[in-house]
Every structure is written in C-alpha cells, then in structure tokens.
PDB file of N, CA and C in Angstrom:
ATOM      1  N   MET A   1     -25.271   1.530  17.723  1.00 91.00           N
ATOM      2  CA  MET A   1     -25.643   1.893  16.363  1.00 91.00           C
ATOM      3  C   MET A   1     -24.416   2.215  15.515  1.00 91.00           C
ATOM      4  N   MET A   2     -23.353   2.726  16.138  1.00 92.00           N
ATOM      5  CA  MET A   2     -22.170   3.087  15.352  1.00 92.00           C
ATOM      6  C   MET A   2     -21.552   1.861  14.689  1.00 92.00           C
ATOM      7  N   TYR A   3     -21.653   0.701  15.326  1.00 94.00           N
ATOM      8  CA  TYR A   3     -21.102  -0.504  14.719  1.00 94.00           C
ATOM      9  C   TYR A   3     -21.962  -0.987  13.555  1.00 94.00           C
ATOM     10  N   VAL A   4     -23.247  -0.700  13.589  1.00 97.00           N
ATOM     11  CA  VAL A   4     -24.131  -1.073  12.478  1.00 97.00           C
ATOM     12  C   VAL A   4     -23.789  -0.229  11.248  1.00 97.00           C
ATOM     13  N   THR A   5     -23.639   1.076  11.427  1.00 98.00           N
ATOM     14  CA  THR A   5     -23.285   1.922  10.291  1.00 98.00           C
ATOM     15  C   THR A   5     -21.881   1.600   9.790  1.00 98.00           C
ATOM     16  N   LEU A   6     -20.977   1.288  10.702  1.00 97.00           N
ATOM     17  CA  LEU A   6     -19.628   0.916  10.289  1.00 97.00           C
ATOM     18  C   LEU A   6     -19.646  -0.397   9.514  1.00 97.00           C
ATOM     19  N   ALA A   7     -20.430  -1.364   9.958  1.00 97.00           N
ATOM     20  CA  ALA A   7     -20.550  -2.632   9.236  1.00 97.00           C
ATOM     21  C   ALA A   7     -21.120  -2.401   7.835  1.00 97.00           C
ATOM     22  N   GLY A   8     -22.095  -1.514   7.718  1.00 98.00           N
ATOM     23  CA  GLY A   8     -22.640  -1.175   6.407  1.00 98.00           C
ATOM     24  C   GLY A   8     -21.596  -0.532   5.510  1.00 98.00           C
ATOM     25  N   ALA A   9     -20.783   0.350   6.097  1.00 98.00           N
ATOM     26  CA  ALA A   9     -19.712   0.999   5.336  1.00 98.00           C
ATOM     27  C   ALA A   9     -18.700  -0.032   4.850  1.00 98.00           C
ATOM     28  N   ILE A  10     -18.378  -0.987   5.700  1.00 98.00           N
ATOM     29  CA  ILE A  10     -17.424  -2.034   5.331  1.00 98.00           C
ATOM     30  C   ILE A  10     -17.996  -2.893   4.212  1.00 98.00           C
ATOM     31  N   LEU A  11     -19.244  -3.306   4.354  1.00 98.00           N
ATOM     32  CA  LEU A  11     -19.875  -4.136   3.332  1.00 98.00           C
ATOM     33  C   LEU A  11     -19.933  -3.402   1.990  1.00 98.00           C
ATOM     34  N   ALA A  12     -20.302  -2.125   2.017  1.00 98.00           N
ATOM     35  CA  ALA A  12     -20.375  -1.341   0.781  1.00 98.00           C
ATOM     36  C   ALA A  12     -19.001  -1.206   0.143  1.00 98.00           C
ATOM     37  N   GLU A  13     -17.975  -1.019   0.949  1.00 98.00           N
ATOM     38  CA  GLU A  13     -16.613  -0.888   0.420  1.00 98.00           C
ATOM     39  C   GLU A  13     -16.142  -2.196  -0.197  1.00 98.00           C
ATOM     40  N   ILE A  14     -16.455  -3.310   0.434  1.00 98.00           N
ATOM     41  CA  ILE A  14     -16.080  -4.627  -0.092  1.00 98.00           C
ATOM     42  C   ILE A  14     -16.775  -4.869  -1.430  1.00 98.00           C
ATOM     43  N   MET A  15     -18.047  -4.557  -1.489  1.00 98.00           N
ATOM     44  CA  MET A  15     -18.799  -4.744  -2.737  1.00 98.00           C
ATOM     45  C   MET A  15     -18.266  -3.821  -3.839  1.00 98.00           C
ATOM     46  N   ALA A  16     -17.934  -2.584  -3.482  1.00 98.00           N
ATOM     47  CA  ALA A  16     -17.415  -1.634  -4.463  1.00 98.00           C
ATOM     48  C   ALA A  16     -16.058  -2.079  -5.000  1.00 98.00           C
ATOM     49  N   THR A  17     -15.208  -2.546  -4.131  1.00 98.00           N
ATOM     50  CA  THR A  17     -13.880  -2.984  -4.563  1.00 98.00           C
ATOM     51  C   THR A  17     -13.968  -4.228  -5.437  1.00 98.00           C
ATOM     52  N   THR A  18     -14.845  -5.152  -5.065  1.00 98.00           N
ATOM     53  CA  THR A  18     -15.045  -6.342  -5.884  1.00 98.00           C
ATOM     54  C   THR A  18     -15.622  -5.964  -7.247  1.00 98.00           C
ATOM     55  N   ALA A  19     -16.571  -5.047  -7.262  1.00 98.00           N
ATOM     56  CA  ALA A  19     -17.145  -4.572  -8.525  1.00 98.00           C
ATOM     57  C   ALA A  19     -16.083  -3.894  -9.384  1.00 98.00           C
ATOM     58  N   MET A  20     -15.154  -3.187  -8.741  1.00 98.00           N
ATOM     59  CA  MET A  20     -14.085  -2.526  -9.488  1.00 98.00           C
ATOM     60  C   MET A  20     -13.242  -3.563 -10.233  1.00 98.00           C
ATOM     61  N   LYS A  21     -12.929  -4.654  -9.566  1.00 97.00           N
ATOM     62  CA  LYS A  21     -12.181  -5.728 -10.227  1.00 97.00           C
ATOM     63  C   LYS A  21     -12.978  -6.266 -11.418  1.00 97.00           C
ATOM     64  N   LEU A  22     -14.274  -6.466 -11.211  1.00 97.00           N
ATOM     65  CA  LEU A  22     -15.127  -7.006 -12.274  1.00 97.00           C
ATOM     66  C   LEU A  22     -15.392  -6.006 -13.395  1.00 97.00           C
ATOM     67  N   SER A  23     -15.137  -4.704 -13.145  1.00 98.00           N
ATOM     68  CA  SER A  23     -15.390  -3.681 -14.152  1.00 98.00           C
ATOM     69  C   SER A  23     -14.364  -3.694 -15.281  1.00 98.00           C
ATOM     70  N   ASP A  24     -13.284  -4.426 -15.107  1.00 97.00           N
ATOM     71  CA  ASP A  24     -12.232  -4.535 -16.119  1.00 97.00           C
ATOM     72  C   ASP A  24     -11.734  -3.152 -16.536  1.00 97.00           C
ATOM     73  N   GLY A  25     -11.265  -2.414 -15.516  1.00 98.00           N
ATOM     74  CA  GLY A  25     -10.733  -1.074 -15.786  1.00 98.00           C
ATOM     75  C   GLY A  25     -11.806  -0.081 -16.175  1.00 98.00           C
ATOM     76  N   PHE A  26     -12.979  -0.217 -15.595  1.00 98.00           N
ATOM     77  CA  PHE A  26     -14.133   0.636 -15.871  1.00 98.00           C
ATOM     78  C   PHE A  26     -14.595   0.528 -17.323  1.00 98.00           C
ATOM     79  N   SER A  27     -14.356  -0.614 -17.943  1.00 98.00           N
ATOM     80  CA  SER A  27     -14.811  -0.809 -19.326  1.00 98.00           C
ATOM     81  C   SER A  27     -16.155  -1.533 -19.392  1.00 98.00           C
ATOM     82  N   LYS A  28     -16.657  -2.014 -18.260  1.00 98.00           N
ATOM     83  CA  LYS A  28     -17.968  -2.668 -18.208  1.00 98.00           C
ATOM     84  C   LYS A  28     -18.900  -1.794 -17.370  1.00 98.00           C
ATOM     85  N   LEU A  29     -20.049  -1.467 -17.947  1.00 98.00           N
ATOM     86  CA  LEU A  29     -20.934  -0.464 -17.357  1.00 98.00           C
ATOM     87  C   LEU A  29     -21.416  -0.813 -15.954  1.00 98.00           C
ATOM     88  N   TRP A  30     -22.087  -1.932 -15.785  1.00 98.00           N
ATOM     89  CA  TRP A  30     -22.747  -2.191 -14.501  1.00 98.00           C
ATOM     90  C   TRP A  30     -21.768  -2.407 -13.348  1.00 98.00           C
ATOM     91  N   PRO A  31     -20.672  -3.127 -13.535  1.00 98.00           N
ATOM     92  CA  PRO A  31     -19.710  -3.177 -12.424  1.00 98.00           C
ATOM     93  C   PRO A  31     -19.108  -1.798 -12.119  1.00 98.00           C
ATOM     94  N   SER A  32     -18.951  -0.959 -13.143  1.00 98.00           N
ATOM     95  CA  SER A  32     -18.444   0.400 -12.923  1.00 98.00           C
ATOM     96  C   SER A  32     -19.436   1.228 -12.110  1.00 98.00           C
ATOM     97  N   VAL A  33     -20.711   1.120 -12.455  1.00 98.00           N
ATOM     98  CA  VAL A  33     -21.760   1.813 -11.701  1.00 98.00           C
ATOM     99  C   VAL A  33     -21.787   1.295 -10.261  1.00 98.00           C
ATOM    100  N   GLY A  34     -21.659  -0.016 -10.096  1.00 98.00           N
ATOM    101  CA  GLY A  34     -21.620  -0.612  -8.758  1.00 98.00           C
ATOM    102  C   GLY A  34     -20.453  -0.113  -7.935  1.00 98.00           C
ATOM    103  N   THR A  35     -19.327   0.098  -8.592  1.00 98.00           N
ATOM    104  CA  THR A  35     -18.147   0.619  -7.894  1.00 98.00           C
ATOM    105  C   THR A  35     -18.415   2.014  -7.350  1.00 98.00           C
ATOM    106  N   VAL A  36     -18.899   2.886  -8.202  1.00 98.00           N
ATOM    107  CA  VAL A  36     -19.169   4.273  -7.794  1.00 98.00           C
ATOM    108  C   VAL A  36     -20.238   4.315  -6.703  1.00 98.00           C
ATOM    109  N   ALA A  37     -21.319   3.586  -6.914  1.00 98.00           N
ATOM    110  CA  ALA A  37     -22.409   3.583  -5.927  1.00 98.00           C
ATOM    111  C   ALA A  37     -21.939   3.005  -4.600  1.00 98.00           C
ATOM    112  N   GLY A  38     -21.178   1.930  -4.660  1.00 98.00           N
ATOM    113  CA  GLY A  38     -20.682   1.302  -3.434  1.00 98.00           C
ATOM    114  C   GLY A  38     -19.795   2.226  -2.629  1.00 98.00           C
ATOM    115  N   TYR A  39     -18.892   2.930  -3.314  1.00 98.00           N
ATOM    116  CA  TYR A  39     -18.021   3.850  -2.585  1.00 98.00           C
ATOM    117  C   TYR A  39     -18.783   5.054  -2.038  1.00 98.00           C
ATOM    118  N   LEU A  40     -19.783   5.535  -2.758  1.00 98.00           N
ATOM    119  CA  LEU A  40     -20.606   6.632  -2.227  1.00 98.00           C
ATOM    120  C   LEU A  40     -21.308   6.207  -0.937  1.00 98.00           C
ATOM    121  N   VAL A  41     -21.889   5.022  -0.947  1.00 98.00           N
ATOM    122  CA  VAL A  41     -22.557   4.503   0.250  1.00 98.00           C
ATOM    123  C   VAL A  41     -21.536   4.274   1.366  1.00 98.00           C
ATOM    124  N   ALA A  42     -20.391   3.701   1.014  1.00 98.00           N
ATOM    125  CA  ALA A  42     -19.369   3.418   2.030  1.00 98.00           C
ATOM    126  C   ALA A  42     -18.909   4.693   2.732  1.00 98.00           C
ATOM    127  N   PHE A  43     -18.613   5.726   1.952  1.00 98.00           N
ATOM    128  CA  PHE A  43     -18.138   6.965   2.568  1.00 98.00           C
ATOM    129  C   PHE A  43     -19.237   7.682   3.337  1.00 98.00           C
ATOM    130  N   ALA A  44     -20.465   7.616   2.847  1.00 98.00           N
ATOM    131  CA  ALA A  44     -21.574   8.239   3.578  1.00 98.00           C
ATOM    132  C   ALA A  44     -21.771   7.553   4.935  1.00 98.00           C
ATOM    133  N   LEU A  45     -21.742   6.237   4.950  1.00 98.00           N
ATOM    134  CA  LEU A  45     -21.906   5.511   6.219  1.00 98.00           C
ATOM    135  C   LEU A  45     -20.700   5.695   7.136  1.00 98.00           C
ATOM    136  N   LEU A  46     -19.508   5.743   6.556  1.00 98.00           N
ATOM    137  CA  LEU A  46     -18.322   6.000   7.380  1.00 98.00           C
ATOM    138  C   LEU A  46     -18.403   7.392   8.009  1.00 98.00           C
ATOM    139  N   ALA A  47     -18.875   8.359   7.249  1.00 98.00           N
ATOM    140  CA  ALA A  47     -19.033   9.719   7.789  1.00 98.00           C
ATOM    141  C   ALA A  47     -20.008   9.729   8.960  1.00 98.00           C
ATOM    142  N   GLN A  48     -21.079   8.966   8.856  1.00 98.00           N
ATOM    143  CA  GLN A  48     -22.039   8.883   9.965  1.00 98.00           C
ATOM    144  C   GLN A  48     -21.402   8.221  11.182  1.00 98.00           C
ATOM    145  N   THR A  49     -20.617   7.200  10.937  1.00 97.00           N
ATOM    146  CA  THR A  49     -19.935   6.505  12.026  1.00 97.00           C
ATOM    147  C   THR A  49     -19.003   7.448  12.777  1.00 97.00           C
ATOM    148  N   LEU A  50     -18.337   8.327  12.040  1.00 97.00           N
ATOM    149  CA  LEU A  50     -17.360   9.231  12.658  1.00 97.00           C
ATOM    150  C   LEU A  50     -17.993  10.269  13.579  1.00 97.00           C
ATOM    151  N   LYS A  51     -19.309  10.385  13.543  1.00 97.00           N
ATOM    152  CA  LYS A  51     -19.980  11.285  14.489  1.00 97.00           C
ATOM    153  C   LYS A  51     -19.872  10.759  15.917  1.00 97.00           C
ATOM    154  N   THR A  52     -19.738   9.448  16.077  1.00 95.00           N
ATOM    155  CA  THR A  52     -19.757   8.858  17.416  1.00 95.00           C
ATOM    156  C   THR A  52     -18.550   7.977  17.726  1.00 95.00           C
ATOM    157  N   MET A  53     -17.637   7.794  16.768  1.00 92.00           N
ATOM    158  CA  MET A  53     -16.481   6.924  16.988  1.00 92.00           C
ATOM    159  C   MET A  53     -15.203   7.678  16.632  1.00 92.00           C
ATOM    160  N   ASN A  54     -14.140   7.396  17.347  1.00 90.00           N
ATOM    161  CA  ASN A  54     -12.846   8.003  17.045  1.00 90.00           C
ATOM    162  C   ASN A  54     -12.441   7.666  15.615  1.00 90.00           C
ATOM    163  N   VAL A  55     -11.863   8.643  14.914  1.00 92.00           N
ATOM    164  CA  VAL A  55     -11.500   8.451  13.521  1.00 92.00           C
ATOM    165  C   VAL A  55     -10.464   7.340  13.357  1.00 92.00           C
ATOM    166  N   GLY A  56      -9.484   7.271  14.227  1.00 88.00           N
ATOM    167  CA  GLY A  56      -8.454   6.236  14.111  1.00 88.00           C
ATOM    168  C   GLY A  56      -9.021   4.841  14.261  1.00 88.00           C
ATOM    169  N   THR A  57      -9.892   4.674  15.225  1.00 87.00           N
ATOM    170  CA  THR A  57     -10.521   3.372  15.456  1.00 87.00           C
ATOM    171  C   THR A  57     -11.432   3.008  14.296  1.00 87.00           C
ATOM    172  N   ALA A  58     -12.283   3.941  13.885  1.00 91.00           N
ATOM    173  CA  ALA A  58     -13.231   3.663  12.792  1.00 91.00           C
ATOM    174  C   ALA A  58     -12.495   3.337  11.503  1.00 91.00           C
ATOM    175  N   TYR A  59     -11.490   4.125  11.184  1.00 92.00           N
ATOM    176  CA  TYR A  59     -10.771   3.906   9.930  1.00 92.00           C
ATOM    177  C   TYR A  59      -9.976   2.609   9.972  1.00 92.00           C
ATOM    178  N   ALA A  60      -9.413   2.286  11.124  1.00 90.00           N
ATOM    179  CA  ALA A  60      -8.671   1.024  11.244  1.00 90.00           C
ATOM    180  C   ALA A  60      -9.596  -0.164  11.015  1.00 90.00           C
ATOM    181  N   ILE A  61     -10.768  -0.113  11.611  1.00 92.00           N
ATOM    182  CA  ILE A  61     -11.724  -1.211  11.439  1.00 92.00           C
ATOM    183  C   ILE A  61     -12.203  -1.254   9.990  1.00 92.00           C
ATOM    184  N   TRP A  62     -12.595  -0.101   9.439  1.00 95.00           N
ATOM    185  CA  TRP A  62     -13.120  -0.027   8.079  1.00 95.00           C
ATOM    186  C   TRP A  62     -12.092  -0.511   7.056  1.00 95.00           C
ATOM    187  N   SER A  63     -10.906   0.047   7.111  1.00 94.00           N
ATOM    188  CA  SER A  63      -9.902  -0.315   6.106  1.00 94.00           C
ATOM    189  C   SER A  63      -9.348  -1.712   6.343  1.00 94.00           C
ATOM    190  N   GLY A  64      -9.130  -2.070   7.602  1.00 94.00           N
ATOM    191  CA  GLY A  64      -8.579  -3.391   7.903  1.00 94.00           C
ATOM    192  C   GLY A  64      -9.528  -4.515   7.547  1.00 94.00           C
ATOM    193  N   ALA A  65     -10.775  -4.371   7.947  1.00 94.00           N
ATOM    194  CA  ALA A  65     -11.760  -5.412   7.634  1.00 94.00           C
ATOM    195  C   ALA A  65     -11.962  -5.507   6.122  1.00 94.00           C
ATOM    196  N   GLY A  66     -12.053  -4.364   5.466  1.00 96.00           N
ATOM    197  CA  GLY A  66     -12.207  -4.365   4.018  1.00 96.00           C
ATOM    198  C   GLY A  66     -11.024  -5.020   3.326  1.00 96.00           C
ATOM    199  N   THR A  67      -9.829  -4.680   3.759  1.00 96.00           N
ATOM    200  CA  THR A  67      -8.623  -5.268   3.180  1.00 96.00           C
ATOM    201  C   THR A  67      -8.594  -6.776   3.360  1.00 96.00           C
ATOM    202  N   ALA A  68      -8.880  -7.225   4.571  1.00 96.00           N
ATOM    203  CA  ALA A  68      -8.837  -8.664   4.862  1.00 96.00           C
ATOM    204  C   ALA A  68      -9.880  -9.420   4.047  1.00 96.00           C
ATOM    205  N   VAL A  69     -11.101  -8.922   4.017  1.00 97.00           N
ATOM    206  CA  VAL A  69     -12.168  -9.630   3.304  1.00 97.00           C
ATOM    207  C   VAL A  69     -11.922  -9.612   1.798  1.00 97.00           C
ATOM    208  N   VAL A  70     -11.483  -8.485   1.250  1.00 97.00           N
ATOM    209  CA  VAL A  70     -11.219  -8.425  -0.189  1.00 97.00           C
ATOM    210  C   VAL A  70     -10.053  -9.356  -0.549  1.00 97.00           C
ATOM    211  N   ALA A  71      -9.054  -9.448   0.300  1.00 97.00           N
ATOM    212  CA  ALA A  71      -7.950 -10.378   0.038  1.00 97.00           C
ATOM    213  C   ALA A  71      -8.448 -11.819   0.016  1.00 97.00           C
ATOM    214  N   VAL A  72      -9.323 -12.160   0.953  1.00 96.00           N
ATOM    215  CA  VAL A  72      -9.889 -13.514   0.987  1.00 96.00           C
ATOM    216  C   VAL A  72     -10.761 -13.761  -0.248  1.00 96.00           C
ATOM    217  N   ILE A  73     -11.582 -12.785  -0.639  1.00 97.00           N
ATOM    218  CA  ILE A  73     -12.397 -12.918  -1.846  1.00 97.00           C
ATOM    219  C   ILE A  73     -11.495 -13.146  -3.058  1.00 97.00           C
ATOM    220  N   GLY A  74     -10.424 -12.396  -3.137  1.00 97.00           N
ATOM    221  CA  GLY A  74      -9.484 -12.567  -4.250  1.00 97.00           C
ATOM    222  C   GLY A  74      -8.906 -13.968  -4.294  1.00 97.00           C
ATOM    223  N   MET A  75      -8.538 -14.481  -3.132  1.00 96.00           N
ATOM    224  CA  MET A  75      -7.957 -15.822  -3.083  1.00 96.00           C
ATOM    225  C   MET A  75      -8.982 -16.911  -3.367  1.00 96.00           C
ATOM    226  N   LEU A  76     -10.198 -16.751  -2.855  1.00 97.00           N
ATOM    227  CA  LEU A  76     -11.204 -17.798  -2.995  1.00 97.00           C
ATOM    228  C   LEU A  76     -11.955 -17.767  -4.326  1.00 97.00           C
ATOM    229  N   PHE A  77     -12.210 -16.574  -4.863  1.00 96.00           N
ATOM    230  CA  PHE A  77     -13.099 -16.472  -6.015  1.00 96.00           C
ATOM    231  C   PHE A  77     -12.487 -15.849  -7.263  1.00 96.00           C
ATOM    232  N   LEU A  78     -11.359 -15.162  -7.122  1.00 95.00           N
ATOM    233  CA  LEU A  78     -10.806 -14.438  -8.267  1.00 95.00           C
ATOM    234  C   LEU A  78      -9.467 -14.994  -8.737  1.00 95.00           C
ATOM    235  N   GLY A  79      -9.101 -16.159  -8.250  1.00 95.00           N
ATOM    236  CA  GLY A  79      -7.908 -16.838  -8.741  1.00 95.00           C
ATOM    237  C   GLY A  79      -6.584 -16.274  -8.266  1.00 95.00           C
ATOM    238  N   GLU A  80      -6.588 -15.484  -7.204  1.00 96.00           N
ATOM    239  CA  GLU A  80      -5.335 -14.956  -6.687  1.00 96.00           C
ATOM    240  C   GLU A  80      -4.619 -16.025  -5.872  1.00 96.00           C
ATOM    241  N   ALA A  81      -3.311 -15.888  -5.782  1.00 96.00           N
ATOM    242  CA  ALA A  81      -2.485 -16.889  -5.104  1.00 96.00           C
ATOM    243  C   ALA A  81      -2.876 -17.048  -3.641  1.00 96.00           C
ATOM    244  N   VAL A  82      -2.851 -18.297  -3.196  1.00 97.00           N
ATOM    245  CA  VAL A  82      -3.060 -18.615  -1.785  1.00 97.00           C
ATOM    246  C   VAL A  82      -1.761 -19.222  -1.281  1.00 97.00           C
ATOM    247  N   ASN A  83      -1.133 -18.534  -0.339  1.00 97.00           N
ATOM    248  CA  ASN A  83       0.090 -19.076   0.248  1.00 97.00           C
ATOM    249  C   ASN A  83       0.191 -18.605   1.697  1.00 97.00           C
ATOM    250  N   ALA A  84       1.162 -19.138   2.381  1.00 97.00           N
ATOM    251  CA  ALA A  84       1.310 -18.841   3.811  1.00 97.00           C
ATOM    252  C   ALA A  84       1.533 -17.352   4.064  1.00 97.00           C
ATOM    253  N   ALA A  85       2.291 -16.696   3.217  1.00 96.00           N
ATOM    254  CA  ALA A  85       2.573 -15.270   3.412  1.00 96.00           C
ATOM    255  C   ALA A  85       1.291 -14.441   3.296  1.00 96.00           C
ATOM    256  N   ARG A  86       0.477 -14.750   2.318  1.00 96.00           N
ATOM    257  CA  ARG A  86      -0.782 -13.995   2.155  1.00 96.00           C
ATOM    258  C   ARG A  86      -1.737 -14.248   3.306  1.00 96.00           C
ATOM    259  N   ILE A  87      -1.860 -15.500   3.693  1.00 96.00           N
ATOM    260  CA  ILE A  87      -2.730 -15.827   4.822  1.00 96.00           C
ATOM    261  C   ILE A  87      -2.212 -15.165   6.090  1.00 96.00           C
ATOM    262  N   GLY A  88      -0.905 -15.205   6.299  1.00 97.00           N
ATOM    263  CA  GLY A  88      -0.314 -14.537   7.458  1.00 97.00           C
ATOM    264  C   GLY A  88      -0.556 -13.040   7.436  1.00 97.00           C
ATOM    265  N   GLY A  89      -0.467 -12.435   6.258  1.00 95.00           N
ATOM    266  CA  GLY A  89      -0.730 -11.003   6.131  1.00 95.00           C
ATOM    267  C   GLY A  89      -2.153 -10.643   6.499  1.00 95.00           C
ATOM    268  N   VAL A  90      -3.107 -11.441   6.040  1.00 95.00           N
ATOM    269  CA  VAL A  90      -4.516 -11.207   6.390  1.00 95.00           C
ATOM    270  C   VAL A  90      -4.700 -11.325   7.901  1.00 95.00           C
ATOM    271  N   LEU A  91      -4.083 -12.337   8.498  1.00 96.00           N
ATOM    272  CA  LEU A  91      -4.203 -12.509   9.957  1.00 96.00           C
ATOM    273  C   LEU A  91      -3.575 -11.344  10.707  1.00 96.00           C
ATOM    274  N   LEU A  92      -2.471 -10.803  10.200  1.00 96.00           N
ATOM    275  CA  LEU A  92      -1.849  -9.636  10.841  1.00 96.00           C
ATOM    276  C   LEU A  92      -2.735  -8.401  10.736  1.00 96.00           C
ATOM    277  N   VAL A  93      -3.397  -8.222   9.595  1.00 93.00           N
ATOM    278  CA  VAL A  93      -4.325  -7.093   9.447  1.00 93.00           C
ATOM    279  C   VAL A  93      -5.445  -7.209  10.469  1.00 93.00           C
ATOM    280  N   ILE A  94      -6.012  -8.414  10.589  1.00 92.00           N
ATOM    281  CA  ILE A  94      -7.090  -8.637  11.556  1.00 92.00           C
ATOM    282  C   ILE A  94      -6.597  -8.382  12.976  1.00 92.00           C
ATOM    283  N   ALA A  95      -5.399  -8.872  13.282  1.00 92.00           N
ATOM    284  CA  ALA A  95      -4.843  -8.649  14.624  1.00 92.00           C
ATOM    285  C   ALA A  95      -4.648  -7.159  14.894  1.00 92.00           C
ATOM    286  N   GLY A  96      -4.181  -6.422  13.908  1.00 88.00           N
ATOM    287  CA  GLY A  96      -3.996  -4.979  14.081  1.00 88.00           C
ATOM    288  C   GLY A  96      -5.306  -4.260  14.354  1.00 88.00           C
ATOM    289  N   VAL A  97      -6.352  -4.638  13.655  1.00 87.00           N
ATOM    290  CA  VAL A  97      -7.665  -4.030  13.875  1.00 87.00           C
ATOM    291  C   VAL A  97      -8.153  -4.335  15.284  1.00 87.00           C
ATOM    292  N   VAL A  98      -7.974  -5.561  15.723  1.00 87.00           N
ATOM    293  CA  VAL A  98      -8.412  -5.937  17.073  1.00 87.00           C
ATOM    294  C   VAL A  98      -7.651  -5.129  18.113  1.00 87.00           C
ATOM    295  N   VAL A  99      -6.350  -5.014  17.971  1.00 87.00           N
ATOM    296  CA  VAL A  99      -5.551  -4.275  18.950  1.00 87.00           C
ATOM    297  C   VAL A  99      -5.964  -2.803  18.987  1.00 87.00           C
ATOM    298  N   LEU A 100      -6.151  -2.190  17.820  1.00 80.00           N
ATOM    299  CA  LEU A 100      -6.580  -0.790  17.805  1.00 80.00           C
ATOM    300  C   LEU A 100      -7.964  -0.621  18.408  1.00 80.00           C
ATOM    301  N   ASN A 101      -8.840  -1.577  18.184  1.00 78.00           N
ATOM    302  CA  ASN A 101     -10.185  -1.486  18.722  1.00 78.00           C
ATOM    303  C   ASN A 101     -10.189  -1.661  20.240  1.00 78.00           C
ATOM    304  N   LEU A 102      -9.242  -2.384  20.765  1.00 81.00           N
ATOM    305  CA  LEU A 102      -9.153  -2.540  22.229  1.00 81.00           C
ATOM    306  C   LEU A 102      -8.853  -1.218  22.912  1.00 81.00           C
ATOM    307  N   GLY A 103      -8.324  -0.260  22.150  1.00 73.00           N
ATOM    308  CA  GLY A 103      -8.030   1.063  22.686  1.00 73.00           C
ATOM    309  C   GLY A 103      -9.279   1.891  22.948  1.00 73.00           C
ATOM    310  N   GLY A 104     -10.425   1.426  22.493  1.00 61.00           N
ATOM    311  CA  GLY A 104     -11.684   2.118  22.742  1.00 61.00           C
ATOM    312  C   GLY A 104     -12.288   2.692  21.495  1.00 61.00           C
ATOM    313  N   ALA A 105     -13.590   2.657  21.442  1.00 51.00           N
ATOM    314  CA  ALA A 105     -14.315   3.146  20.260  1.00 51.00           C
ATOM    315  C   ALA A 105     -15.204   4.323  20.601  1.00 51.00           C
ATOM    316  N   SER A 106     -14.992   4.967  21.726  1.00 54.00           N
ATOM    317  CA  SER A 106     -15.840   6.113  22.080  1.00 54.00           C
ATOM    318  C   SER A 106     -15.340   7.375  21.404  1.00 54.00           C
ATOM    319  N   HIS A 107     -16.180   8.388  21.387  1.00 52.00           N
ATOM    320  CA  HIS A 107     -15.835   9.656  20.742  1.00 52.00           C
ATOM    321  C   HIS A 107     -15.292  10.611  21.784  1.00 52.00           C
TER     322      HIS A 107
END
C-alpha cells in the first residue's frame, strides 16, 4: 500500500508542477488553484507514505520520479530543449532513485 500512496503523491506533484507552469506566474486562476490543490494532495499522500517507508527512500523516489517526469513533459509538450545532456540527466536521476530504492523501503 505504501507504493500506491507514494505513486499518488508523485502523480499529484507532477500535475501541480505542470499546472504551475501553465499558471503563468500565478496570473491564471484555474492552473493556480490546480497547483495549490496538487501540492496539498502530494504532501498529504507523502506524509502517509512516511508512516511505513524510510524518509530517504520515499523522498528520493518522490522527488526523483517527479523531476524526471516533469523534465520529460517539458521536453515533449512545453517546448523545452531536447539534447543528449538533458536526456542523460533524466537517466541519471532515474538511476539514482533505483539505487537508493535497492537499499530497502522498509520502516
């Protein structure tokens, strides 16, 4: 169950960060509301995850997965540069999350 709540936290964080970009500096109402709501849900679910998972492991997965997916969204849908360095950086983030997760996810 801890991975389900963590996945929800990651999804909410990705949606909130994407909404933040679309909010144009919080000048557009609905993307701004989506940003706030998304982060509230993300932190609430992350807090639940931390009841049963080590903080280092949970945070590495949450932040790493969110970073990697948001970077890919930026490259694919928001017109951000796609180059070998960026792709390599995303792969390194994913590799780091995998290595930290191999250390165990128990509390």
